[in-house]
Amino acid sequence: MKPVRKAVLPVAGLGTRVLPGAKTTPKEMLNIVDRPILSYIIAEGRAAGIEHFVFVTGRGKNAIEDYFDHHPELESQLEAKGKLDILEAVRADLPRPGEMSFVRQMAPLGLGHAVWCARDIVGDEPFAVMLPDMLMHADPPALAQAVSAYNEVGGNIVVVEPVPEGQAHKYGIVALDGDHPSLNRMTGMVEKPPKGTEPSNLFISGRYILQPEIFNLLGDQGKGAGGEIQLTDAMARLMALEPFHALKYDGVTYDCGDKIGLLRANVAYALQHPELGDEARAAVTALLAG
Ligand code: G1P
């Protein structure tokens, strides 16, 4: 079984739900406590053994590429002023040379099309997809849980979790064969089912391990929900040829593509922060006390 070495990160989306904040700052670069969302996502990927990150980017997203590069002026200023702890924090996310690739999705044709744009860089091996909007707090981290499941059963893995009441029509929803507390064979999936038609209460929450055969299917995948080329539709076709398992992961997800999700993530991560936690708790308590 080939190991999962690469992760595809679709980051071309406009961030409509977090405008105007995401107008000139890519939504994936919005701040959670003291670092951009992508900083957490890359840490999660590295913890799962990912060696290469493929960003599927778009116009107006150059800040992402710049964040993962040296900033010589800033770094030499920090060094000159002896602010070495800040310098270390600034450099912590830098890639090893060659650890990241950037490819452009030239038109917003959907998540399936975005993943397809990474096909040449991924090549003929299993790979992860990480949706950076979804900040997943878990120990072990969510993608590491998915990789463990993959090492156990192979094939394709989709991380799922219970959908918030009445929200199923906004997500990809899976159907399972069985009721194991963590890993179940999947029997179906549907993207954004009309209200009341969802096959279960489990939604696709943002981490996948896929076999490279998905790329051929994505190449001729027609438009689905919302008039977009959907990854879920291509996965449903691949399911006829290869096994898919759904992993009910153990952790908490914050949808940072949403204003309240972003706020929840900021509060939760601030409260857990090793240095800022106590101050954050005092600040939140004071605010709540009015
Ligand atoms: C995408 C996927 C969907 C998944 C969701 C998680 O939808 O297509 O299956 O449940 O991400 O956030 P989008 O949020 O792009 O509409």
mmCIF file of C-alpha atoms and ligand atoms in Angstrom:
data_model
loop_
_atom_site.group_PDB
_atom_site.id
_atom_site.type_symbol
_atom_site.label_atom_id
_atom_site.label_comp_id
_atom_site.label_asym_id
_atom_site.label_seq_id
_atom_site.Cartn_x
_atom_site.Cartn_y
_atom_site.Cartn_z
ATOM 1 C CA MET A 1 0.000 0.000 0.000
ATOM 2 C CA LYS A 2 1.470 3.359 -1.030
ATOM 3 C CA PRO A 3 1.819 5.900 1.819
ATOM 4 C CA VAL A 4 -0.056 9.222 1.837
ATOM 5 C CA ARG A 5 2.671 11.812 1.238
ATOM 6 C CA LYS A 6 0.885 14.710 -0.433
ATOM 7 C CA ALA A 7 -2.021 16.924 0.556
ATOM 8 C CA VAL A 8 -4.122 19.105 -1.725
ATOM 9 C CA LEU A 9 -5.421 22.333 -0.196
ATOM 10 C CA PRO A 10 -8.118 24.081 -2.241
ATOM 11 C CA VAL A 11 -7.687 27.778 -1.421
ATOM 12 C CA ALA A 12 -9.179 29.524 -4.450
ATOM 13 C CA GLY A 13 -12.589 30.255 -2.890
ATOM 14 C CA LEU A 14 -13.722 33.856 -2.504
ATOM 15 C CA GLY A 15 -14.764 33.619 1.130
ATOM 16 C CA THR A 16 -18.208 35.061 0.480
ATOM 17 C CA ARG A 17 -19.443 34.193 3.978
ATOM 18 C CA VAL A 18 -16.616 36.124 5.635
ATOM 19 C CA LEU A 19 -16.724 39.301 3.551
ATOM 20 C CA PRO A 20 -15.701 42.042 3.786
ATOM 21 C CA GLY A 21 -12.902 40.603 5.946
ATOM 22 C CA ALA A 22 -11.830 38.289 3.136
ATOM 23 C CA LYS A 23 -11.870 40.959 0.428
ATOM 24 C CA THR A 24 -8.127 41.602 0.385
ATOM 25 C CA THR A 25 -6.965 38.951 2.869
ATOM 26 C CA PRO A 26 -7.532 35.395 1.639
ATOM 27 C CA LYS A 27 -10.036 33.781 4.004
ATOM 28 C CA GLU A 28 -7.479 31.044 4.740
ATOM 29 C CA MET A 29 -5.173 33.768 6.093
ATOM 30 C CA LEU A 30 -7.685 35.167 8.574
ATOM 31 C CA ASN A 31 -6.365 35.107 12.085
ATOM 32 C CA ILE A 32 -7.043 32.566 14.805
ATOM 33 C CA VAL A 33 -5.527 34.051 18.000
ATOM 34 C CA ASP A 34 -1.979 34.663 16.783
ATOM 35 C CA ARG A 35 -1.585 32.991 13.408
ATOM 36 C CA PRO A 36 -3.456 32.443 10.151
ATOM 37 C CA ILE A 37 -5.821 29.502 9.762
ATOM 38 C CA LEU A 38 -3.416 27.903 7.278
ATOM 39 C CA SER A 39 -0.703 27.731 9.914
ATOM 40 C CA TYR A 40 -2.843 25.266 11.885
ATOM 41 C CA ILE A 41 -3.736 23.293 8.765
ATOM 42 C CA ILE A 42 -0.098 22.857 7.733
ATOM 43 C CA ALA A 43 0.820 21.769 11.275
ATOM 44 C CA GLU A 44 -1.982 19.195 11.135
ATOM 45 C CA GLY A 45 -0.741 17.918 7.772
ATOM 46 C CA ARG A 46 2.850 17.635 8.942
ATOM 47 C CA ALA A 47 1.707 15.761 12.062
ATOM 48 C CA ALA A 48 0.044 13.231 9.743
ATOM 49 C CA GLY A 49 3.278 12.671 7.807
ATOM 50 C CA ILE A 50 2.464 14.894 4.821
ATOM 51 C CA GLU A 51 5.675 15.749 2.962
ATOM 52 C CA HIS A 52 4.281 17.948 0.207
ATOM 53 C CA PHE A 53 1.441 20.459 0.162
ATOM 54 C CA VAL A 54 -0.256 21.413 -3.106
ATOM 55 C CA PHE A 55 -2.183 24.673 -2.863
ATOM 56 C CA VAL A 56 -4.856 25.155 -5.504
ATOM 57 C CA THR A 57 -4.975 28.895 -5.474
ATOM 58 C CA GLY A 58 -6.516 31.724 -7.495
ATOM 59 C CA ARG A 59 -6.378 35.437 -8.212
ATOM 60 C CA GLY A 60 -5.979 37.633 -5.142
ATOM 61 C CA LYS A 61 -4.455 34.846 -3.061
ATOM 62 C CA ASN A 62 -0.782 35.795 -3.340
ATOM 63 C CA ALA A 63 -0.579 36.458 0.402
ATOM 64 C CA ILE A 64 -0.618 32.687 0.908
ATOM 65 C CA GLU A 65 2.500 32.122 -1.168
ATOM 66 C CA ASP A 66 4.200 35.093 0.498
ATOM 67 C CA TYR A 67 3.383 33.804 3.977
ATOM 68 C CA PHE A 68 5.235 30.570 3.226
ATOM 69 C CA ASP A 69 8.370 32.399 2.082
ATOM 70 C CA HIS A 70 11.104 34.387 3.814
ATOM 71 C CA HIS A 71 10.433 38.057 4.533
ATOM 72 C CA PRO A 72 14.084 39.202 4.639
ATOM 73 C CA GLU A 73 13.374 42.808 5.756
ATOM 74 C CA LEU A 74 11.141 41.762 8.622
ATOM 75 C CA GLU A 75 13.419 38.941 9.711
ATOM 76 C CA SER A 76 16.579 41.086 9.728
ATOM 77 C CA GLN A 77 14.761 43.836 11.693
ATOM 78 C CA LEU A 78 13.619 41.327 14.315
ATOM 79 C CA GLU A 79 17.116 39.887 14.519
ATOM 80 C CA ALA A 80 18.718 43.335 14.847
ATOM 81 C CA LYS A 81 16.318 44.234 17.663
ATOM 82 C CA GLY A 82 16.943 40.933 19.455
ATOM 83 C CA LYS A 83 13.287 39.878 19.183
ATOM 84 C CA LEU A 84 14.321 36.292 18.682
ATOM 85 C CA ASP A 85 11.172 34.638 20.030
ATOM 86 C CA ILE A 86 9.058 36.545 17.512
ATOM 87 C CA LEU A 87 11.570 35.736 14.778
ATOM 88 C CA GLU A 88 11.294 32.069 15.648
ATOM 89 C CA ALA A 89 7.477 32.226 15.503
ATOM 90 C CA VAL A 90 7.624 34.000 12.128
ATOM 91 C CA ARG A 91 9.920 31.334 10.712
ATOM 92 C CA ALA A 92 8.155 28.318 12.229
ATOM 93 C CA ASP A 93 5.757 27.788 9.325
ATOM 94 C CA LEU A 94 8.351 28.116 6.566
ATOM 95 C CA PRO A 95 8.466 25.085 4.279
ATOM 96 C CA ARG A 96 11.461 22.928 3.652
ATOM 97 C CA PRO A 97 12.735 23.853 0.172
ATOM 98 C CA GLY A 98 10.332 22.241 -2.304
ATOM 99 C CA GLU A 99 7.743 21.222 0.315
ATOM 100 C CA MET A 100 4.981 23.306 -1.283
ATOM 101 C CA SER A 101 3.559 23.741 -4.782
ATOM 102 C CA PHE A 102 1.075 26.310 -6.006
ATOM 103 C CA VAL A 103 -1.217 25.783 -8.967
ATOM 104 C CA ARG A 104 -3.988 28.116 -10.105
ATOM 105 C CA GLN A 105 -7.604 27.223 -10.542
ATOM 106 C CA MET A 106 -8.329 29.782 -13.238
ATOM 107 C CA ALA A 107 -12.116 29.793 -12.865
ATOM 108 C CA PRO A 108 -14.348 29.010 -9.850
ATOM 109 C CA LEU A 109 -15.805 25.782 -11.219
ATOM 110 C CA GLY A 110 -16.140 23.910 -7.928
ATOM 111 C CA LEU A 111 -14.241 21.813 -5.393
ATOM 112 C CA GLY A 112 -13.985 18.840 -7.760
ATOM 113 C CA HIS A 113 -12.403 21.002 -10.419
ATOM 114 C CA ALA A 114 -10.017 22.508 -7.852
ATOM 115 C CA VAL A 115 -8.778 19.074 -6.782
ATOM 116 C CA TRP A 116 -8.447 18.032 -10.448
ATOM 117 C CA CYS A 117 -6.127 21.027 -11.010
ATOM 118 C CA ALA A 118 -3.605 19.269 -8.714
ATOM 119 C CA ARG A 119 -3.513 16.024 -10.724
ATOM 120 C CA ASP A 120 -0.112 16.488 -12.375
ATOM 121 C CA ILE A 121 1.583 17.433 -9.119
ATOM 122 C CA VAL A 122 0.016 14.580 -7.160
ATOM 123 C CA GLY A 123 0.645 11.955 -9.836
ATOM 124 C CA ASP A 124 -0.143 8.276 -9.345
ATOM 125 C CA GLU A 125 -0.346 7.962 -5.556
ATOM 126 C CA PRO A 126 -2.929 8.293 -2.783
ATOM 127 C CA PHE A 127 -3.253 11.799 -1.427
ATOM 128 C CA ALA A 128 -5.050 13.800 1.226
ATOM 129 C CA VAL A 129 -7.462 16.668 0.660
ATOM 130 C CA MET A 130 -7.652 19.214 3.465
ATOM 131 C CA LEU A 131 -10.350 21.895 3.318
ATOM 132 C CA PRO A 132 -8.662 24.773 5.106
ATOM 133 C CA ASP A 133 -11.961 26.411 6.115
ATOM 134 C CA MET A 134 -12.512 23.565 8.492
ATOM 135 C CA LEU A 135 -10.291 23.891 11.525
ATOM 136 C CA MET A 136 -10.380 20.545 13.274
ATOM 137 C CA HIS A 137 -9.195 20.389 16.854
ATOM 138 C CA ALA A 138 -8.318 16.849 17.802
ATOM 139 C CA ASP A 139 -5.667 14.705 19.447
ATOM 140 C CA PRO A 140 -4.336 12.920 17.458
ATOM 141 C CA PRO A 141 -5.036 15.533 14.773
ATOM 142 C CA ALA A 142 -7.881 14.794 12.350
ATOM 143 C CA LEU A 143 -5.726 13.960 9.333
ATOM 144 C CA ALA A 144 -3.518 11.674 11.445
ATOM 145 C CA GLN A 145 -6.695 9.819 12.472
ATOM 146 C CA ALA A 146 -7.592 9.493 8.787
ATOM 147 C CA VAL A 147 -4.115 8.228 7.880
ATOM 148 C CA SER A 148 -4.324 5.600 10.662
ATOM 149 C CA ALA A 149 -7.680 4.474 9.261
ATOM 150 C CA TYR A 150 -6.153 4.333 5.771
ATOM 151 C CA ASN A 151 -3.254 2.247 7.058
ATOM 152 C CA GLU A 152 -5.834 -0.144 8.519
ATOM 153 C CA VAL A 153 -8.267 -0.532 5.602
ATOM 154 C CA GLY A 154 -6.688 1.182 2.551
ATOM 155 C CA GLY A 155 -8.841 2.544 -0.269
ATOM 156 C CA ASN A 156 -10.487 5.921 0.225
ATOM 157 C CA ILE A 157 -11.301 7.573 3.555
ATOM 158 C CA VAL A 158 -13.693 10.453 4.204
ATOM 159 C CA VAL A 159 -13.783 12.104 7.623
ATOM 160 C CA VAL A 160 -17.364 12.702 8.788
ATOM 161 C CA GLU A 161 -19.190 14.036 11.814
ATOM 162 C CA PRO A 162 -22.760 14.767 12.918
ATOM 163 C CA VAL A 163 -24.251 17.668 11.019
ATOM 164 C CA PRO A 164 -25.731 20.541 13.034
ATOM 165 C CA GLU A 165 -29.536 20.332 13.202
ATOM 166 C CA GLY A 166 -31.197 21.528 9.980
ATOM 167 C CA GLN A 167 -27.900 22.161 8.139
ATOM 168 C CA ALA A 168 -27.552 18.948 6.077
ATOM 169 C CA HIS A 169 -28.531 20.688 2.832
ATOM 170 C CA LYS A 170 -25.328 22.776 3.027
ATOM 171 C CA TYR A 171 -22.895 19.846 3.049
ATOM 172 C CA GLY A 172 -21.938 16.511 1.536
ATOM 173 C CA ILE A 173 -23.823 13.768 3.403
ATOM 174 C CA VAL A 174 -22.801 10.094 3.522
ATOM 175 C CA ALA A 175 -24.707 6.822 3.835
ATOM 176 C CA LEU A 176 -23.071 4.039 5.848
ATOM 177 C CA ASP A 177 -23.181 0.289 5.963
ATOM 178 C CA GLY A 178 -23.114 -0.282 9.728
ATOM 179 C CA ASP A 179 -22.945 1.661 12.936
ATOM 180 C CA HIS A 180 -19.407 1.215 14.178
ATOM 181 C CA PRO A 181 -18.402 4.092 16.483
ATOM 182 C CA SER A 182 -15.479 5.117 14.263
ATOM 183 C CA LEU A 183 -14.914 3.416 10.880
ATOM 184 C CA ASN A 184 -17.725 2.241 8.588
ATOM 185 C CA ARG A 185 -17.888 1.189 4.960
ATOM 186 C CA MET A 186 -19.781 3.783 2.941
ATOM 187 C CA THR A 187 -22.683 2.932 0.664
ATOM 188 C CA GLY A 188 -23.448 6.339 -0.769
ATOM 189 C CA MET A 189 -22.937 10.072 -0.602
ATOM 190 C CA VAL A 190 -24.766 13.086 -1.889
ATOM 191 C CA GLU A 191 -23.741 16.723 -2.163
ATOM 192 C CA LYS A 192 -26.111 19.276 -0.663
ATOM 193 C CA PRO A 193 -29.227 17.071 -0.512
ATOM 194 C CA PRO A 194 -32.551 18.916 -0.640
ATOM 195 C CA LYS A 195 -33.960 19.415 2.866
ATOM 196 C CA GLY A 196 -35.413 16.224 4.300
ATOM 197 C CA THR A 197 -33.745 13.859 1.798
ATOM 198 C CA GLU A 198 -30.367 13.395 3.523
ATOM 199 C CA PRO A 199 -29.355 9.715 3.848
ATOM 200 C CA SER A 200 -27.891 10.194 7.364
ATOM 201 C CA ASN A 201 -26.907 12.907 9.812
ATOM 202 C CA LEU A 202 -23.187 12.605 8.973
ATOM 203 C CA PHE A 203 -21.516 15.244 6.847
ATOM 204 C CA ILE A 204 -18.206 15.291 5.028
ATOM 205 C CA SER A 205 -16.245 17.576 7.251
ATOM 206 C CA GLY A 206 -13.090 18.472 5.392
ATOM 207 C CA ARG A 207 -10.414 15.758 5.393
ATOM 208 C CA TYR A 208 -10.178 13.040 2.762
ATOM 209 C CA ILE A 209 -7.737 10.380 1.624
ATOM 210 C CA LEU A 210 -8.294 9.574 -2.015
ATOM 211 C CA GLN A 211 -6.825 7.238 -4.588
ATOM 212 C CA PRO A 212 -5.450 8.834 -7.781
ATOM 213 C CA GLU A 213 -8.169 7.193 -9.911
ATOM 214 C CA ILE A 214 -10.402 10.059 -8.744
ATOM 215 C CA PHE A 215 -8.603 12.359 -11.205
ATOM 216 C CA ASN A 216 -9.866 10.525 -14.316
ATOM 217 C CA LEU A 217 -13.395 10.742 -12.979
ATOM 218 C CA LEU A 218 -13.013 14.424 -12.107
ATOM 219 C CA GLY A 219 -11.757 15.045 -15.647
ATOM 220 C CA ASP A 220 -15.177 14.250 -17.129
ATOM 221 C CA GLN A 221 -17.356 15.020 -14.109
ATOM 222 C CA GLY A 222 -20.378 17.126 -15.067
ATOM 223 C CA LYS A 223 -21.804 19.953 -13.000
ATOM 224 C CA GLY A 224 -23.676 18.996 -9.853
ATOM 225 C CA ALA A 225 -25.162 20.883 -6.903
ATOM 226 C CA GLY A 226 -24.920 24.656 -7.300
ATOM 227 C CA GLY A 227 -23.848 24.248 -10.946
ATOM 228 C CA GLU A 228 -20.334 23.285 -9.766
ATOM 229 C CA ILE A 229 -18.103 20.286 -10.465
ATOM 230 C CA GLN A 230 -18.442 18.476 -7.143
ATOM 231 C CA LEU A 231 -15.791 16.264 -5.554
ATOM 232 C CA THR A 232 -18.603 14.342 -3.841
ATOM 233 C CA ASP A 233 -20.123 13.353 -7.209
ATOM 234 C CA ALA A 234 -16.800 11.981 -8.486
ATOM 235 C CA MET A 235 -16.261 10.132 -5.182
ATOM 236 C CA ALA A 236 -19.729 8.576 -5.497
ATOM 237 C CA ARG A 237 -18.691 7.256 -8.938
ATOM 238 C CA LEU A 238 -15.338 5.995 -7.627
ATOM 239 C CA MET A 239 -17.212 4.145 -4.885
ATOM 240 C CA ALA A 240 -18.475 1.733 -7.559
ATOM 241 C CA LEU A 241 -14.850 0.755 -8.240
ATOM 242 C CA GLU A 242 -13.005 1.108 -4.939
ATOM 243 C CA PRO A 243 -13.825 0.873 -1.228
ATOM 244 C CA PHE A 244 -14.700 4.015 0.686
ATOM 245 C CA HIS A 245 -14.786 4.224 4.470
ATOM 246 C CA ALA A 246 -16.191 7.031 6.565
ATOM 247 C CA LEU A 247 -14.251 7.885 9.692
ATOM 248 C CA LYS A 248 -16.234 9.471 12.526
ATOM 249 C CA TYR A 249 -13.344 11.442 13.886
ATOM 250 C CA ASP A 250 -12.852 12.291 17.503
ATOM 251 C CA GLY A 251 -12.540 16.075 17.833
ATOM 252 C CA VAL A 252 -14.225 19.458 17.397
ATOM 253 C CA THR A 253 -14.619 21.233 14.044
ATOM 254 C CA TYR A 254 -14.807 24.994 13.539
ATOM 255 C CA ASP A 255 -16.090 26.208 10.169
ATOM 256 C CA CYS A 256 -13.874 29.247 9.718
ATOM 257 C CA GLY A 257 -15.498 30.135 6.408
ATOM 258 C CA ASP A 258 -18.354 31.422 8.545
ATOM 259 C CA LYS A 259 -18.347 34.507 10.792
ATOM 260 C CA ILE A 260 -19.565 32.750 13.933
ATOM 261 C CA GLY A 261 -17.396 29.698 13.252
ATOM 262 C CA LEU A 262 -14.379 31.996 13.032
ATOM 263 C CA LEU A 263 -15.353 33.634 16.307
ATOM 264 C CA ARG A 264 -15.865 30.260 18.030
ATOM 265 C CA ALA A 265 -12.453 29.092 16.829
ATOM 266 C CA ASN A 266 -10.787 32.264 18.070
ATOM 267 C CA VAL A 267 -12.341 31.977 21.514
ATOM 268 C CA ALA A 268 -11.699 28.229 21.828
ATOM 269 C CA TYR A 269 -8.086 28.415 20.654
ATOM 270 C CA ALA A 270 -7.415 31.482 22.812
ATOM 271 C CA LEU A 271 -8.721 29.710 25.920
ATOM 272 C CA GLN A 272 -6.433 26.729 25.207
ATOM 273 C CA HIS A 273 -3.397 28.805 24.278
ATOM 274 C CA PRO A 274 -0.431 27.908 26.519
ATOM 275 C CA GLU A 275 0.654 31.543 27.056
ATOM 276 C CA LEU A 276 -2.494 33.569 26.410
ATOM 277 C CA GLY A 277 -5.090 31.194 27.882
ATOM 278 C CA ASP A 278 -5.401 32.748 31.345
ATOM 279 C CA GLU A 279 -5.637 36.299 30.010
ATOM 280 C CA ALA A 280 -8.100 35.197 27.345
ATOM 281 C CA ARG A 281 -10.328 33.554 29.963
ATOM 282 C CA ALA A 282 -10.275 36.705 32.084
ATOM 283 C CA ALA A 283 -11.106 38.850 29.048
ATOM 284 C CA VAL A 284 -13.993 36.625 27.925
ATOM 285 C CA THR A 285 -15.371 36.377 31.465
ATOM 286 C CA ALA A 286 -15.246 40.159 31.848
ATOM 287 C CA LEU A 287 -17.041 40.633 28.531
ATOM 288 C CA LEU A 288 -19.768 38.176 29.493
ATOM 289 C CA ALA A 289 -20.203 39.873 32.871
ATOM 290 C CA GLY A 290 -20.893 43.056 30.875
HETATM 291 C C1 G1P B 1 -17.537 21.302 0.532
HETATM 292 C C2 G1P B 1 -17.863 19.872 0.115
HETATM 293 C C3 G1P B 1 -18.887 19.261 1.058
HETATM 294 C C4 G1P B 1 -18.382 19.335 2.488
HETATM 295 C C5 G1P B 1 -18.042 20.792 2.841
HETATM 296 C C6 G1P B 1 -17.403 20.888 4.220
HETATM 297 O O1 G1P B 1 -18.688 22.093 0.345
HETATM 298 O O2 G1P B 1 -18.337 19.891 -1.215
HETATM 299 O O3 G1P B 1 -19.111 17.914 0.714
HETATM 300 O O4 G1P B 1 -19.361 18.820 3.369
HETATM 301 O O5 G1P B 1 -17.119 21.354 1.892
HETATM 302 O O6 G1P B 1 -17.212 22.244 4.542
HETATM 303 P P1 G1P B 1 -18.597 23.714 0.280
HETATM 304 O O7 G1P B 1 -18.365 24.175 1.688
HETATM 305 O O8 G1P B 1 -17.466 24.041 -0.627
HETATM 306 O O9 G1P B 1 -19.927 24.151 -0.240
#
